[in-house]
């Protein structure tokens, strides 16, 4: 037995090597079952957890991008609506200003026509007044002239004409 | 009897007086007449019978011109 255990070939203790190999194998086998597989399992589990997190993150990113796209579309729609309403309001304002301008033009034309009418009336009144004054002066002159110039014959003729008109007789 | 007032611008000539009297007689029959002289009439005659005025004076004709101007 000792001779077997102590046998060497070429100076190498093959029994010890074999024993070491057997111990190594046993150790490795034990580590495999006690350490390697649990560690592997733990690593797999952790890997799955990480992957799950990555997948979830990717999903959330996609959802966020989808929401962003949706909000961008809504913002664009709001911007368009605002632009449309601004355009409509501007058109209404322009129409209102045009209406006010036309109303003002109409009022100005009416005032101008009224002023011209008033001027014409004033001119007519002045002409009438002047005509009256001229008539007054002419009549005054006529009175003064008649007072001096009417003859007995003319006066008699005048009386005769009146009596004829009133139903009298004349020779 | 009707009371007549006759107003003239200057005293009537006899021929004119005859014509006036003839007119009054034809129109009123019986009457009394008073003659007045008012040079503001300028000429012609005005007869007033108590109710109506017959105005044939030059002044009234000029006033009518002034009014109708």
PDB file of C-alpha atoms in Angstrom:
ATOM      1  CA  UNK A   1       0.000   0.000   0.000  1.00  0.00           C
ATOM      2  CA  UNK A   2       2.709   2.443   0.869  1.00  0.00           C
ATOM      3  CA  UNK A   3       4.527   1.296  -2.104  1.00  0.00           C
ATOM      4  CA  UNK A   4       1.458   2.006  -4.176  1.00  0.00           C
ATOM      5  CA  UNK A   5       0.916   5.311  -2.541  1.00  0.00           C
ATOM      6  CA  UNK A   6       4.483   6.282  -2.791  1.00  0.00           C
ATOM      7  CA  UNK A   7       5.038   5.072  -6.297  1.00  0.00           C
ATOM      8  CA  UNK A   8       6.467   7.565  -8.651  1.00  0.00           C
ATOM      9  CA  UNK A   9       7.081   7.395 -12.280  1.00  0.00           C
ATOM     10  CA  UNK A  10       9.667   9.612 -13.682  1.00  0.00           C
ATOM     11  CA  UNK A  11       9.897  11.401 -10.318  1.00  0.00           C
ATOM     12  CA  UNK A  12       6.198  12.545 -10.444  1.00  0.00           C
ATOM     13  CA  UNK A  13       3.886  11.492  -7.643  1.00  0.00           C
ATOM     14  CA  UNK A  14       0.924  10.378  -9.717  1.00  0.00           C
ATOM     15  CA  UNK A  15      -1.091   9.315  -6.703  1.00  0.00           C
ATOM     16  CA  UNK A  16      -1.021  12.750  -5.261  1.00  0.00           C
ATOM     17  CA  UNK A  17      -1.890  14.164  -8.635  1.00  0.00           C
ATOM     18  CA  UNK A  18      -4.754  11.739  -8.882  1.00  0.00           C
ATOM     19  CA  UNK A  19      -5.907  12.597  -5.383  1.00  0.00           C
ATOM     20  CA  UNK A  20      -5.680  16.288  -6.239  1.00  0.00           C
ATOM     21  CA  UNK A  21      -7.657  15.655  -9.377  1.00  0.00           C
ATOM     22  CA  UNK A  22     -10.294  13.764  -7.465  1.00  0.00           C
ATOM     23  CA  UNK A  23     -10.449  16.497  -4.848  1.00  0.00           C
ATOM     24  CA  UNK A  24     -10.630  19.107  -7.601  1.00  0.00           C
ATOM     25  CA  UNK A  25     -13.428  17.281  -9.303  1.00  0.00           C
ATOM     26  CA  UNK A  26     -15.288  16.831  -6.083  1.00  0.00           C
ATOM     27  CA  UNK A  27     -14.685  20.487  -5.249  1.00  0.00           C
ATOM     28  CA  UNK A  28     -15.801  21.648  -8.640  1.00  0.00           C
ATOM     29  CA  UNK A  29     -18.842  19.444  -8.504  1.00  0.00           C
ATOM     30  CA  UNK A  30     -19.694  20.787  -5.094  1.00  0.00           C
ATOM     31  CA  UNK A  31     -19.099  24.374  -6.193  1.00  0.00           C
ATOM     32  CA  UNK A  32     -21.203  23.792  -9.253  1.00  0.00           C
ATOM     33  CA  UNK A  33     -24.169  22.736  -7.211  1.00  0.00           C
ATOM     34  CA  UNK A  34     -23.556  24.997  -4.251  1.00  0.00           C
ATOM     35  CA  UNK A  35     -22.261  28.150  -5.906  1.00  0.00           C
ATOM     36  CA  UNK A  36     -22.257  28.160  -9.673  1.00  0.00           C
ATOM     37  CA  UNK A  37     -25.870  27.243 -10.273  1.00  0.00           C
ATOM     38  CA  UNK A  38     -27.266  29.581  -7.606  1.00  0.00           C
ATOM     39  CA  UNK A  39     -25.034  32.393  -8.822  1.00  0.00           C
ATOM     40  CA  UNK A  40     -26.022  31.657 -12.379  1.00  0.00           C
ATOM     41  CA  UNK A  41     -29.623  31.625 -11.328  1.00  0.00           C
ATOM     42  CA  UNK A  42     -29.172  34.900  -9.475  1.00  0.00           C
ATOM     43  CA  UNK A  43     -27.432  36.470 -12.438  1.00  0.00           C
ATOM     44  CA  UNK A  44     -30.202  35.225 -14.748  1.00  0.00           C
ATOM     45  CA  UNK A  45     -32.788  36.636 -12.454  1.00  0.00           C
ATOM     46  CA  UNK A  46     -31.000  39.961 -12.276  1.00  0.00           C
ATOM     47  CA  UNK A  47     -30.562  39.946 -16.016  1.00  0.00           C
ATOM     48  CA  UNK A  48     -34.290  39.321 -16.423  1.00  0.00           C
ATOM     49  CA  UNK A  49     -35.060  42.140 -14.012  1.00  0.00           C
ATOM     50  CA  UNK A  50     -32.785  44.509 -15.872  1.00  0.00           C
ATOM     51  CA  UNK A  51     -34.227  43.476 -19.208  1.00  0.00           C
ATOM     52  CA  UNK A  52     -37.708  43.929 -17.854  1.00  0.00           C
ATOM     53  CA  UNK A  53     -36.745  47.407 -16.724  1.00  0.00           C
ATOM     54  CA  UNK A  54     -35.228  48.192 -20.098  1.00  0.00           C
ATOM     55  CA  UNK A  55     -38.340  46.934 -21.868  1.00  0.00           C
ATOM     56  CA  UNK A  56     -40.544  48.955 -19.577  1.00  0.00           C
ATOM     57  CA  UNK A  57     -38.420  52.004 -20.116  1.00  0.00           C
ATOM     58  CA  UNK A  58     -38.582  51.555 -23.861  1.00  0.00           C
ATOM     59  CA  UNK A  59     -42.333  51.168 -23.657  1.00  0.00           C
ATOM     60  CA  UNK A  60     -42.628  54.324 -21.563  1.00  0.00           C
ATOM     61  CA  UNK A  61     -40.398  56.153 -23.974  1.00  0.00           C
ATOM     62  CA  UNK A  62     -42.627  55.081 -26.842  1.00  0.00           C
ATOM     63  CA  UNK A  63     -45.703  56.162 -24.911  1.00  0.00           C
ATOM     64  CA  UNK A  64     -44.040  59.495 -24.098  1.00  0.00           C
ATOM     65  CA  UNK A  65     -43.134  60.010 -27.748  1.00  0.00           C
ATOM     66  CA  UNK A  66     -46.679  59.145 -28.727  1.00  0.00           C
ATOM     67  CA  UNK A  67     -48.080  61.617 -26.193  1.00  0.00           C
ATOM     68  CA  UNK A  68     -45.606  64.261 -27.334  1.00  0.00           C
ATOM     69  CA  UNK A  69     -46.663  63.705 -30.922  1.00  0.00           C
ATOM     70  CA  UNK A  70     -50.291  63.977 -29.847  1.00  0.00           C
ATOM     71  CA  UNK A  71     -49.655  67.181 -27.912  1.00  0.00           C
ATOM     72  CA  UNK A  72     -47.624  68.612 -30.788  1.00  0.00           C
ATOM     73  CA  UNK A  73     -50.565  67.894 -33.066  1.00  0.00           C
ATOM     74  CA  UNK A  74     -52.962  69.567 -30.615  1.00  0.00           C
ATOM     75  CA  UNK A  75     -50.639  72.579 -30.284  1.00  0.00           C
ATOM     76  CA  UNK A  76     -50.444  72.824 -34.051  1.00  0.00           C
ATOM     77  CA  UNK A  77     -54.233  72.621 -34.235  1.00  0.00           C
ATOM     78  CA  UNK A  78     -54.515  75.344 -31.559  1.00  0.00           C
ATOM     79  CA  UNK A  79     -52.020  77.509 -33.403  1.00  0.00           C
ATOM     80  CA  UNK A  80     -54.033  77.059 -36.596  1.00  0.00           C
ATOM     81  CA  UNK A  81     -57.255  77.839 -34.761  1.00  0.00           C
ATOM     82  CA  UNK A  82     -55.680  80.970 -33.270  1.00  0.00           C
ATOM     83  CA  UNK A  83     -54.420  82.024 -36.696  1.00  0.00           C
ATOM     84  CA  UNK A  84     -57.870  81.414 -38.207  1.00  0.00           C
ATOM     85  CA  UNK A  85     -59.579  83.386 -35.444  1.00  0.00           C
ATOM     86  CA  UNK A  86     -57.059  86.211 -35.806  1.00  0.00           C
ATOM     87  CA  UNK A  87     -57.756  86.262 -39.528  1.00  0.00           C
ATOM     88  CA  UNK A  88     -61.512  86.300 -38.912  1.00  0.00           C
ATOM     89  CA  UNK A  89     -61.198  89.039 -36.269  1.00  0.00           C
ATOM     90  CA  UNK A  90     -59.006  91.109 -38.586  1.00  0.00           C
ATOM     91  CA  UNK A  91     -61.541  90.701 -41.405  1.00  0.00           C
ATOM     92  CA  UNK A  92     -64.377  91.730 -39.048  1.00  0.00           C
ATOM     93  CA  UNK A  93     -62.334  94.709 -37.841  1.00  0.00           C
ATOM     94  CA  UNK A  94     -61.598  95.756 -41.432  1.00  0.00           C
ATOM     95  CA  UNK A  95     -65.287  95.436 -42.317  1.00  0.00           C
ATOM     96  CA  UNK A  96     -66.280  97.467 -39.229  1.00  0.00           C
ATOM     97  CA  UNK A  97     -63.716 100.178 -40.021  1.00  0.00           C
ATOM     98  CA  UNK A  98     -64.912 100.295 -43.633  1.00  0.00           C
ATOM     99  CA  UNK A  99     -68.523 100.586 -42.447  1.00  0.00           C
ATOM    100  CA  UNK A 100     -67.584 103.395 -40.048  1.00  0.00           C
ATOM    101  CA  UNK A 101     -65.663 105.133 -42.829  1.00  0.00           C
ATOM    102  CA  UNK A 102     -68.622 104.896 -45.189  1.00  0.00           C
ATOM    103  CA  UNK A 103     -70.942 106.141 -42.453  1.00  0.00           C
ATOM    104  CA  UNK A 104     -68.583 109.061 -41.758  1.00  0.00           C
ATOM    105  CA  UNK A 105     -68.332 109.799 -45.494  1.00  0.00           C
ATOM    106  CA  UNK A 106     -72.117 109.744 -45.711  1.00  0.00           C
ATOM    107  CA  UNK A 107     -72.426 112.087 -42.720  1.00  0.00           C
ATOM    108  CA  UNK A 108     -69.808 114.419 -44.204  1.00  0.00           C
ATOM    109  CA  UNK A 109     -71.624 114.454 -47.545  1.00  0.00           C
ATOM    110  CA  UNK A 110     -74.916 115.174 -45.757  1.00  0.00           C
ATOM    111  CA  UNK A 111     -73.310 117.980 -43.733  1.00  0.00           C
ATOM    112  CA  UNK A 112     -71.750 119.395 -46.884  1.00  0.00           C
ATOM    113  CA  UNK A 113     -75.085 119.270 -48.709  1.00  0.00           C
ATOM    114  CA  UNK A 114     -76.809 120.904 -45.728  1.00  0.00           C
ATOM    115  CA  UNK A 115     -74.128 123.600 -45.583  1.00  0.00           C
ATOM    116  CA  UNK A 116     -74.508 124.276 -49.303  1.00  0.00           C
ATOM    117  CA  UNK A 117     -78.258 124.383 -48.881  1.00  0.00           C
ATOM    118  CA  UNK A 118     -77.885 126.821 -45.979  1.00  0.00           C
ATOM    119  CA  UNK A 119     -75.492 128.963 -48.016  1.00  0.00           C
ATOM    120  CA  UNK A 120     -77.911 128.997 -50.947  1.00  0.00           C
ATOM    121  CA  UNK A 121     -80.746 129.912 -48.592  1.00  0.00           C
ATOM    122  CA  UNK A 122     -78.674 132.657 -46.992  1.00  0.00           C
ATOM    123  CA  UNK A 123     -77.779 133.935 -50.430  1.00  0.00           C
ATOM    124  CA  UNK A 124     -81.463 133.877 -51.420  1.00  0.00           C
ATOM    125  CA  UNK A 125     -82.381 135.679 -48.191  1.00  0.00           C
ATOM    126  CA  UNK A 126     -79.707 138.300 -48.869  1.00  0.00           C
ATOM    127  CA  UNK A 127     -80.963 138.751 -52.433  1.00  0.00           C
ATOM    128  CA  UNK A 128     -84.548 139.093 -51.186  1.00  0.00           C
ATOM    129  CA  UNK A 129     -83.475 141.555 -48.523  1.00  0.00           C
ATOM    130  CA  UNK A 130     -81.500 143.563 -51.048  1.00  0.00           C
ATOM    131  CA  UNK A 131     -84.409 143.430 -53.478  1.00  0.00           C
ATOM    132  CA  UNK A 132     -86.698 144.686 -50.710  1.00  0.00           C
ATOM    133  CA  UNK A 133     -84.311 147.528 -49.961  1.00  0.00           C
ATOM    134  CA  UNK A 134     -84.053 148.374 -53.657  1.00  0.00           C
ATOM    135  CA  UNK A 135     -87.854 148.321 -53.930  1.00  0.00           C
ATOM    136  CA  UNK A 136     -88.125 150.524 -50.850  1.00  0.00           C
ATOM    137  CA  UNK A 137     -85.659 152.997 -52.309  1.00  0.00           C
ATOM    138  CA  UNK A 138     -87.377 152.906 -55.715  1.00  0.00           C
ATOM    139  CA  UNK A 139     -90.779 153.452 -54.129  1.00  0.00           C
ATOM    140  CA  UNK A 140     -89.429 156.258 -51.978  1.00  0.00           C
ATOM    141  CA  UNK A 141     -87.963 157.904 -55.051  1.00  0.00           C
ATOM    142  CA  UNK A 142     -91.207 157.309 -56.924  1.00  0.00           C
ATOM    143  CA  UNK A 143     -93.203 158.887 -54.101  1.00  0.00           C
ATOM    144  CA  UNK A 144     -90.963 161.921 -54.100  1.00  0.00           C
ATOM    145  CA  UNK A 145     -91.151 162.139 -57.875  1.00  0.00           C
ATOM    146  CA  UNK A 146     -94.948 161.762 -57.964  1.00  0.00           C
ATOM    147  CA  UNK A 147     -95.341 164.332 -55.245  1.00  0.00           C
ATOM    148  CA  UNK A 148     -93.539 166.819 -57.434  1.00  0.00           C
ATOM    149  CA  UNK A 149     -94.436 165.690 -60.978  1.00  0.00           C
ATOM    150  CA  UNK A 150     -98.047 164.356 -61.068  1.00  0.00           C
ATOM    151  CA  UNK A 151    -100.212 166.797 -63.012  1.00  0.00           C
ATOM    152  CA  UNK A 152    -103.843 167.749 -62.473  1.00  0.00           C
ATOM    153  CA  UNK A 153    -104.680 165.938 -65.679  1.00  0.00           C
ATOM    154  CA  UNK A 154    -102.979 162.746 -64.493  1.00  0.00           C
ATOM    155  CA  UNK A 155    -104.698 162.989 -61.124  1.00  0.00           C
ATOM    156  CA  UNK A 156    -108.086 163.471 -62.787  1.00  0.00           C
ATOM    157  CA  UNK A 157    -107.415 160.494 -65.030  1.00  0.00           C
ATOM    158  CA  UNK A 158    -106.527 158.429 -62.010  1.00  0.00           C
ATOM    159  CA  UNK A 159    -109.710 159.392 -60.158  1.00  0.00           C
ATOM    160  CA  UNK A 160    -111.755 158.697 -63.275  1.00  0.00           C
ATOM    161  CA  UNK A 161    -110.248 155.239 -63.669  1.00  0.00           C
ATOM    162  CA  UNK A 162    -110.977 154.403 -60.016  1.00  0.00           C
ATOM    163  CA  UNK A 163    -114.595 155.486 -60.265  1.00  0.00           C
ATOM    164  CA  UNK A 164    -115.010 153.425 -63.449  1.00  0.00           C
ATOM    165  CA  UNK A 165    -113.510 150.392 -61.771  1.00  0.00           C
ATOM    166  CA  UNK A 166    -115.819 150.788 -58.761  1.00  0.00           C
ATOM    167  CA  UNK A 167    -118.871 150.978 -60.963  1.00  0.00           C
ATOM    168  CA  UNK A 168    -118.980 154.668 -61.662  1.00  0.00           C
ATOM    169  CA  UNK A 169    -119.492 156.426 -65.011  1.00  0.00           C
ATOM    170  CA  UNK A 170    -117.083 158.664 -66.830  1.00  0.00           C
ATOM    171  CA  UNK A 171    -117.430 160.875 -69.834  1.00  0.00           C
TER     172      UNK A 171
ATOM    173  CA  UNK B   1    -128.728 158.468 -45.443  1.00  0.00           C
ATOM    174  CA  UNK B   2    -125.141 157.384 -45.952  1.00  0.00           C
ATOM    175  CA  UNK B   3    -122.268 159.500 -44.633  1.00  0.00           C
ATOM    176  CA  UNK B   4    -119.411 159.412 -47.116  1.00  0.00           C
ATOM    177  CA  UNK B   5    -115.851 160.561 -46.531  1.00  0.00           C
ATOM    178  CA  UNK B   6    -113.871 161.332 -49.666  1.00  0.00           C
ATOM    179  CA  UNK B   7    -110.116 161.902 -49.310  1.00  0.00           C
ATOM    180  CA  UNK B   8    -107.961 163.240 -52.154  1.00  0.00           C
ATOM    181  CA  UNK B   9    -104.304 164.282 -52.470  1.00  0.00           C
ATOM    182  CA  UNK B  10    -105.201 167.763 -53.718  1.00  0.00           C
ATOM    183  CA  UNK B  11    -108.488 169.745 -53.955  1.00  0.00           C
ATOM    184  CA  UNK B  12    -110.773 168.281 -56.618  1.00  0.00           C
ATOM    185  CA  UNK B  13    -111.326 170.090 -59.881  1.00  0.00           C
ATOM    186  CA  UNK B  14    -114.945 170.933 -60.597  1.00  0.00           C
ATOM    187  CA  UNK B  15    -115.122 168.306 -63.342  1.00  0.00           C
ATOM    188  CA  UNK B  16    -113.782 165.655 -60.997  1.00  0.00           C
ATOM    189  CA  UNK B  17    -116.156 166.675 -58.231  1.00  0.00           C
ATOM    190  CA  UNK B  18    -119.107 166.263 -60.620  1.00  0.00           C
ATOM    191  CA  UNK B  19    -117.968 162.779 -61.531  1.00  0.00           C
ATOM    192  CA  UNK B  20    -117.485 161.806 -57.887  1.00  0.00           C
ATOM    193  CA  UNK B  21    -120.940 163.123 -56.937  1.00  0.00           C
ATOM    194  CA  UNK B  22    -122.459 161.193 -59.853  1.00  0.00           C
ATOM    195  CA  UNK B  23    -120.756 158.013 -58.698  1.00  0.00           C
ATOM    196  CA  UNK B  24    -121.936 158.479 -55.112  1.00  0.00           C
ATOM    197  CA  UNK B  25    -125.492 159.216 -56.195  1.00  0.00           C
ATOM    198  CA  UNK B  26    -125.624 156.107 -58.340  1.00  0.00           C
ATOM    199  CA  UNK B  27    -124.153 153.915 -55.680  1.00  0.00           C
ATOM    200  CA  UNK B  28    -125.747 155.208 -52.482  1.00  0.00           C
ATOM    201  CA  UNK B  29    -128.798 157.186 -53.504  1.00  0.00           C
ATOM    202  CA  UNK B  30    -129.107 159.594 -50.620  1.00  0.00           C
ATOM    203  CA  UNK B  31    -125.888 160.591 -48.977  1.00  0.00           C
ATOM    204  CA  UNK B  32    -123.867 163.281 -47.327  1.00  0.00           C
ATOM    205  CA  UNK B  33    -120.247 163.785 -48.269  1.00  0.00           C
ATOM    206  CA  UNK B  34    -117.239 165.295 -46.524  1.00  0.00           C
ATOM    207  CA  UNK B  35    -114.130 166.032 -48.524  1.00  0.00           C
ATOM    208  CA  UNK B  36    -110.653 165.715 -47.051  1.00  0.00           C
ATOM    209  CA  UNK B  37    -107.265 166.625 -48.537  1.00  0.00           C
ATOM    210  CA  UNK B  38    -104.259 164.451 -47.652  1.00  0.00           C
ATOM    211  CA  UNK B  39    -101.155 165.007 -49.783  1.00  0.00           C
ATOM    212  CA  UNK B  40     -99.604 161.761 -48.479  1.00  0.00           C
ATOM    213  CA  UNK B  41    -101.964 159.938 -50.886  1.00  0.00           C
ATOM    214  CA  UNK B  42     -99.816 161.403 -53.691  1.00  0.00           C
ATOM    215  CA  UNK B  43    -102.725 161.110 -56.104  1.00  0.00           C
ATOM    216  CA  UNK B  44    -106.051 159.354 -56.713  1.00  0.00           C
ATOM    217  CA  UNK B  45    -108.992 159.072 -54.343  1.00  0.00           C
ATOM    218  CA  UNK B  46    -110.161 157.202 -51.222  1.00  0.00           C
ATOM    219  CA  UNK B  47    -113.852 156.765 -50.454  1.00  0.00           C
ATOM    220  CA  UNK B  48    -115.105 155.509 -47.060  1.00  0.00           C
ATOM    221  CA  UNK B  49    -118.845 154.864 -46.604  1.00  0.00           C
ATOM    222  CA  UNK B  50    -118.712 153.833 -42.958  1.00  0.00           C
ATOM    223  CA  UNK B  51    -118.392 150.149 -43.746  1.00  0.00           C
ATOM    224  CA  UNK B  52    -116.119 149.769 -46.735  1.00  0.00           C
ATOM    225  CA  UNK B  53    -113.039 151.617 -47.996  1.00  0.00           C
ATOM    226  CA  UNK B  54    -112.489 152.169 -51.702  1.00  0.00           C
ATOM    227  CA  UNK B  55    -108.774 152.965 -51.936  1.00  0.00           C
ATOM    228  CA  UNK B  56    -107.621 154.237 -55.327  1.00  0.00           C
ATOM    229  CA  UNK B  57    -104.695 156.270 -54.030  1.00  0.00           C
ATOM    230  CA  UNK B  58    -101.208 156.163 -55.549  1.00  0.00           C
ATOM    231  CA  UNK B  59     -99.811 155.527 -52.110  1.00  0.00           C
ATOM    232  CA  UNK B  60    -101.763 152.274 -51.745  1.00  0.00           C
ATOM    233  CA  UNK B  61    -100.601 151.169 -55.182  1.00  0.00           C
ATOM    234  CA  UNK B  62     -96.965 151.820 -54.235  1.00  0.00           C
ATOM    235  CA  UNK B  63     -97.473 150.012 -50.900  1.00  0.00           C
ATOM    236  CA  UNK B  64     -98.871 147.038 -52.820  1.00  0.00           C
ATOM    237  CA  UNK B  65     -95.756 147.081 -55.023  1.00  0.00           C
ATOM    238  CA  UNK B  66     -93.593 147.142 -51.923  1.00  0.00           C
ATOM    239  CA  UNK B  67     -95.451 144.199 -50.379  1.00  0.00           C
ATOM    240  CA  UNK B  68     -95.392 142.071 -53.521  1.00  0.00           C
ATOM    241  CA  UNK B  69     -91.815 143.233 -54.191  1.00  0.00           C
TER     242      UNK B  69
END
